Tab-separated table of C-alpha atoms in Angstrom:
chain	number	residue	atom	x	y	z
T	21	MET	CA	0.000	0.000	0.000
T	22	GLY	CA	1.251	3.478	-0.843
T	23	ALA	CA	0.341	4.791	2.620
T	24	GLY	CA	2.323	2.138	4.464
T	25	ALA	CA	1.177	-0.824	6.502
T	26	GLY	CA	-1.557	0.019	8.959
T	27	ALA	CA	-1.742	3.688	7.955
T	28	VAL	CA	-5.183	5.027	7.107
T	29	ILE	CA	-5.514	8.255	5.142
T	30	ARG	CA	-8.521	10.338	6.182
T	31	VAL	CA	-10.137	11.938	3.130
T	32	LEU	CA	-12.605	14.807	2.635
T	33	LEU	CA	-14.523	14.806	-0.671
T	34	ALA	CA	-16.018	18.103	-1.864
T	35	ASP	CA	-18.104	18.186	-5.055
T	36	ASP	CA	-21.459	19.844	-5.686
T	37	GLU	CA	-22.557	17.003	-7.977
T	38	HIS	CA	-24.092	14.574	-5.500
T	39	LEU	CA	-24.065	11.552	-7.796
T	40	ILE	CA	-20.376	11.918	-8.666
T	41	ARG	CA	-19.386	12.572	-5.053
T	42	GLY	CA	-21.379	9.612	-3.757
T	43	ALA	CA	-20.003	7.223	-6.368
T	44	LEU	CA	-16.454	8.369	-5.728
T	45	ALA	CA	-16.877	7.991	-1.978
T	46	ALA	CA	-18.177	4.453	-2.426
T	47	LEU	CA	-15.255	3.495	-4.665
T	48	LEU	CA	-12.614	5.023	-2.397
T	49	ARG	CA	-14.092	3.220	0.606
T	50	LEU	CA	-13.099	-0.048	-1.114
T	51	GLU	CA	-9.459	0.906	-0.530
T	52	ASP	CA	-8.154	-0.501	2.780
T	53	ASP	CA	-5.916	2.480	3.487
T	54	LEU	CA	-8.409	5.250	2.617
T	55	GLN	CA	-11.247	6.458	4.841
T	56	VAL	CA	-13.743	9.033	3.563
T	57	VAL	CA	-14.482	10.917	6.786
T	58	ALA	CA	-16.607	13.731	5.342
T	59	GLU	CA	-18.355	14.961	2.205
T	60	ALA	CA	-19.287	18.498	1.170
T	61	ALA	CA	-21.360	20.060	-1.610
T	62	SER	CA	-20.063	23.652	-1.481
T	63	GLY	CA	-16.926	25.634	-0.732
T	64	PRO	CA	-18.057	26.901	2.709
T	65	GLU	CA	-19.286	23.415	3.651
T	66	ALA	CA	-15.910	21.955	2.635
T	67	VAL	CA	-14.091	24.367	4.971
T	68	ALA	CA	-16.535	23.609	7.807
T	69	MET	CA	-16.181	19.844	7.307
T	70	ALA	CA	-12.412	20.122	7.229
T	71	ARG	CA	-12.440	22.030	10.527
T	72	ALA	CA	-14.720	19.427	12.093
T	73	HIS	CA	-13.051	16.255	10.793
T	74	ARG	CA	-9.439	17.347	10.172
T	75	PRO	CA	-8.776	15.121	7.144
T	76	ASP	CA	-5.297	14.212	5.942
T	77	VAL	CA	-6.228	14.983	2.315
T	78	ALA	CA	-9.023	17.194	0.942
T	79	VAL	CA	-10.142	16.338	-2.600
T	80	LEU	CA	-11.783	19.528	-3.884
T	81	ASP	CA	-13.836	20.113	-7.010
T	82	LEU	CA	-12.632	23.233	-8.803
T	83	GLN	CA	-16.121	24.663	-9.426
T	84	MET	CA	-18.342	24.744	-6.328
T	85	PRO	CA	-21.007	27.134	-5.021
T	86	GLY	CA	-19.912	29.649	-2.408
T	87	ALA	CA	-16.173	29.310	-2.986
T	88	ASP	CA	-14.225	27.392	-5.613
T	89	GLY	CA	-11.718	24.669	-4.830
T	90	VAL	CA	-8.759	27.049	-5.053
T	91	LYS	CA	-10.277	29.396	-2.467
T	92	VAL	CA	-11.016	26.438	-0.187
T	93	ALA	CA	-7.412	25.244	-0.596
T	94	THR	CA	-6.198	28.727	0.352
T	95	SER	CA	-8.342	28.692	3.501
T	96	LEU	CA	-7.209	25.214	4.507
T	97	ARG	CA	-3.551	26.062	4.000
T	98	SER	CA	-3.793	28.740	6.696
T	99	GLU	CA	-6.266	27.009	9.019
T	100	LEU	CA	-5.200	23.354	8.706
T	101	PRO	CA	-1.636	23.275	7.370
T	102	ALA	CA	-1.360	19.522	7.995
T	103	CYS	CA	-4.186	18.861	5.526
T	104	ARG	CA	-2.963	18.287	1.973
T	105	THR	CA	-5.247	19.587	-0.750
T	106	MET	CA	-5.806	18.529	-4.341
T	107	ILE	CA	-8.079	19.864	-7.071
T	108	VAL	CA	-10.192	17.784	-9.439
T	109	THR	CA	-11.842	19.453	-12.405
T	110	SER	CA	-13.874	18.763	-15.513
T	111	HIS	CA	-12.758	22.042	-17.121
T	112	GLY	CA	-9.115	22.634	-16.327
T	113	ARG	CA	-7.539	25.798	-17.716
T	114	PRO	CA	-3.873	26.764	-17.499
T	115	GLY	CA	-4.722	29.655	-15.178
T	116	HIS	CA	-6.593	27.336	-12.843
T	117	LEU	CA	-3.490	25.200	-12.426
T	118	LYS	CA	-1.310	28.195	-11.591
T	119	ARG	CA	-3.828	29.481	-9.040
T	120	ALA	CA	-4.155	26.032	-7.481
T	121	LEU	CA	-0.394	25.626	-7.051
T	122	GLU	CA	-0.125	29.137	-5.600
T	123	ALA	CA	-2.845	28.160	-3.104
T	124	GLY	CA	-0.737	25.219	-1.949
T	125	ALA	CA	-2.639	22.435	-3.717
T	126	ARG	CA	-0.474	19.342	-4.109
T	127	GLY	CA	-2.529	17.729	-6.847
T	128	PHE	CA	-4.401	18.890	-9.947
T	129	VAL	CA	-6.243	16.219	-11.907
T	130	PRO	CA	-9.092	15.942	-14.441
T	131	LYS	CA	-12.305	14.170	-13.484
T	132	THR	CA	-11.565	11.653	-16.227
T	133	VAL	CA	-9.128	9.769	-13.959
T	134	SER	CA	-10.309	6.416	-12.679
T	135	ALA	CA	-11.069	5.841	-9.003
T	136	GLN	CA	-7.977	3.607	-8.800
T	137	GLN	CA	-5.795	6.372	-10.252
T	138	LEU	CA	-7.333	8.912	-7.884
T	139	ALA	CA	-6.619	6.638	-4.918
T	140	GLU	CA	-2.955	6.450	-5.950
T	141	ILE	CA	-2.778	10.223	-6.386
T	142	ILE	CA	-4.289	10.720	-2.922
T	143	ARG	CA	-1.527	8.486	-1.525
T	144	THR	CA	1.100	10.435	-3.477
T	145	VAL	CA	-0.185	13.770	-2.180
T	146	HIS	CA	-0.463	12.464	1.385
T	147	ALA	CA	3.154	11.320	1.223
T	148	GLY	CA	4.217	14.908	0.519
T	149	SER	CA	4.735	14.664	-3.222
T	150	ARG	CA	2.919	16.566	-5.948
T	151	TYR	CA	0.889	15.241	-8.853
T	152	VAL	CA	-0.157	17.402	-11.798
T	153	ASP	CA	-1.879	15.941	-14.831
T	154	PRO	CA	0.770	15.986	-17.599
T	155	GLU	CA	-1.567	17.352	-20.273
T	156	LEU	CA	-2.756	20.202	-18.050
T	157	ALA	CA	0.843	20.980	-17.108
T	158	ALA	CA	1.871	21.156	-20.776
T	159	ASP	CA	-1.042	23.488	-21.556
T	160	ALA	CA	-0.074	25.760	-18.660
T	161	ILE	CA	3.532	25.998	-19.830
T	162	SER	CA	2.543	26.845	-23.411
T	163	SER	CA	-0.115	29.440	-22.520
T	164	GLY	CA	1.981	31.711	-20.329
T	165	ASP	CA	0.991	33.691	-17.262
T	166	SER	CA	-1.986	35.956	-16.730
T	167	PRO	CA	-1.340	39.557	-17.824
T	168	LEU	CA	-3.635	40.807	-15.045
T	169	THR	CA	-2.481	42.208	-11.730
T	170	ALA	CA	-4.040	40.749	-8.575
T	171	ARG	CA	-6.197	43.875	-8.156
T	172	GLU	CA	-7.382	43.790	-11.784
T	173	ALA	CA	-8.360	40.135	-11.421
T	174	GLU	CA	-10.173	40.858	-8.156
T	175	LEU	CA	-12.219	43.680	-9.705
T	176	LEU	CA	-13.006	41.681	-12.857
T	177	GLU	CA	-14.348	38.910	-10.656
T	178	LEU	CA	-16.602	41.423	-8.904
T	179	ALA	CA	-17.741	42.742	-12.304
T	180	GLU	CA	-18.425	39.276	-13.669
T	181	ASP	CA	-22.041	39.074	-12.498
T	182	GLY	CA	-22.904	42.463	-14.025
T	183	ALA	CA	-22.567	44.547	-10.856
T	184	PRO	CA	-22.483	48.330	-11.486
T	185	ILE	CA	-19.321	50.343	-10.905
T	186	ALA	CA	-20.732	51.916	-7.710
T	187	GLU	CA	-21.344	48.493	-6.148
T	188	ILE	CA	-17.927	47.166	-7.183
T	189	ALA	CA	-16.270	50.264	-5.711
T	190	GLU	CA	-18.122	49.835	-2.416
T	191	ARG	CA	-17.262	46.131	-2.140
T	192	ALA	CA	-13.604	46.755	-3.011
T	193	GLY	CA	-13.228	49.839	-0.835
T	194	LEU	CA	-12.110	51.990	-3.758
T	195	THR	CA	-13.387	55.109	-5.508
T	196	GLN	CA	-15.489	54.636	-8.624
T	197	GLY	CA	-12.851	56.379	-10.729
T	198	THR	CA	-10.142	54.025	-9.495
T	199	VAL	CA	-12.320	51.012	-10.261
T	200	ARG	CA	-12.987	52.303	-13.783
T	201	ASN	CA	-9.252	52.757	-14.361
T	202	TYR	CA	-8.428	49.227	-13.206
T	203	LEU	CA	-11.213	47.668	-15.269
T	204	SER	CA	-10.271	49.678	-18.362
T	205	ALA	CA	-6.653	48.551	-18.006
T	206	ALA	CA	-7.749	44.926	-17.627
T	207	ALA	CA	-10.007	45.120	-20.679
T	208	ALA	CA	-7.197	46.667	-22.735
T	209	LYS	CA	-4.760	43.923	-21.722
T	210	LEU	CA	-7.248	41.248	-22.759
T	211	GLY	CA	-8.333	42.987	-25.946
T	212	ALA	CA	-11.922	43.086	-24.674
T	213	GLU	CA	-14.494	45.725	-25.584
T	214	ASN	CA	-15.765	46.152	-22.008
T	215	ARG	CA	-15.392	44.846	-18.460
T	216	HIS	CA	-17.995	42.123	-18.954
T	217	ALA	CA	-16.233	40.701	-22.009
T	218	ALA	CA	-12.908	40.988	-20.165
T	219	ALA	CA	-14.320	39.020	-17.227
T	220	ARG	CA	-15.561	36.275	-19.575
T	221	THR	CA	-12.161	36.053	-21.273
T	222	ALA	CA	-10.286	35.920	-17.981
T	223	ARG	CA	-12.652	33.254	-16.616
T	224	ALA	CA	-12.251	31.137	-19.753
T	225	GLN	CA	-8.455	31.251	-19.347
T	226	GLY	CA	-8.689	30.298	-15.663
T	227	TRP	CA	-7.270	33.630	-14.512
T	228	LEU	CA	-10.211	34.292	-12.165
């Protein structure tokens, strides 16, 4: 066994698709050295379950309501540094991988992996190593880094749902003029006609 004789790895599964999460939990429970101690259907629930159950490895879906897997990984890194995190996704983008690694995630894998492969990756991550899907890694290397500053990305994310400038400024604690300047700069960098198009482009690249 990858975890060593007698060692049991406590696993948290977070995925908002109940059927996928339930099936995965059932398959992982067939592994003698893996114990699924908690399941979650949203980002905030994943953080709460991690606090309550203190898993060794948190397997986090990239796209979840409330907070995505990268944000959950960021929270767990500060609150539960002993918990290793890994991201699973059905729509991996190069920017997602970069954000996940910056958040301290030790694994980044597509949902197309088999349960047996995922079990091995969980063991790898628990042992302190890193696993990144080779195809996603190659895409990330070829696509380059995001041209956006952290502040530009933050404001684009706030603009993504169509919020007006006044609301974005209030939520960000900035003046409306400053917000307009940041969003204009972001749109120019991405070759987008407005902030909404810029937000869509950045999201598609995984930069948000």
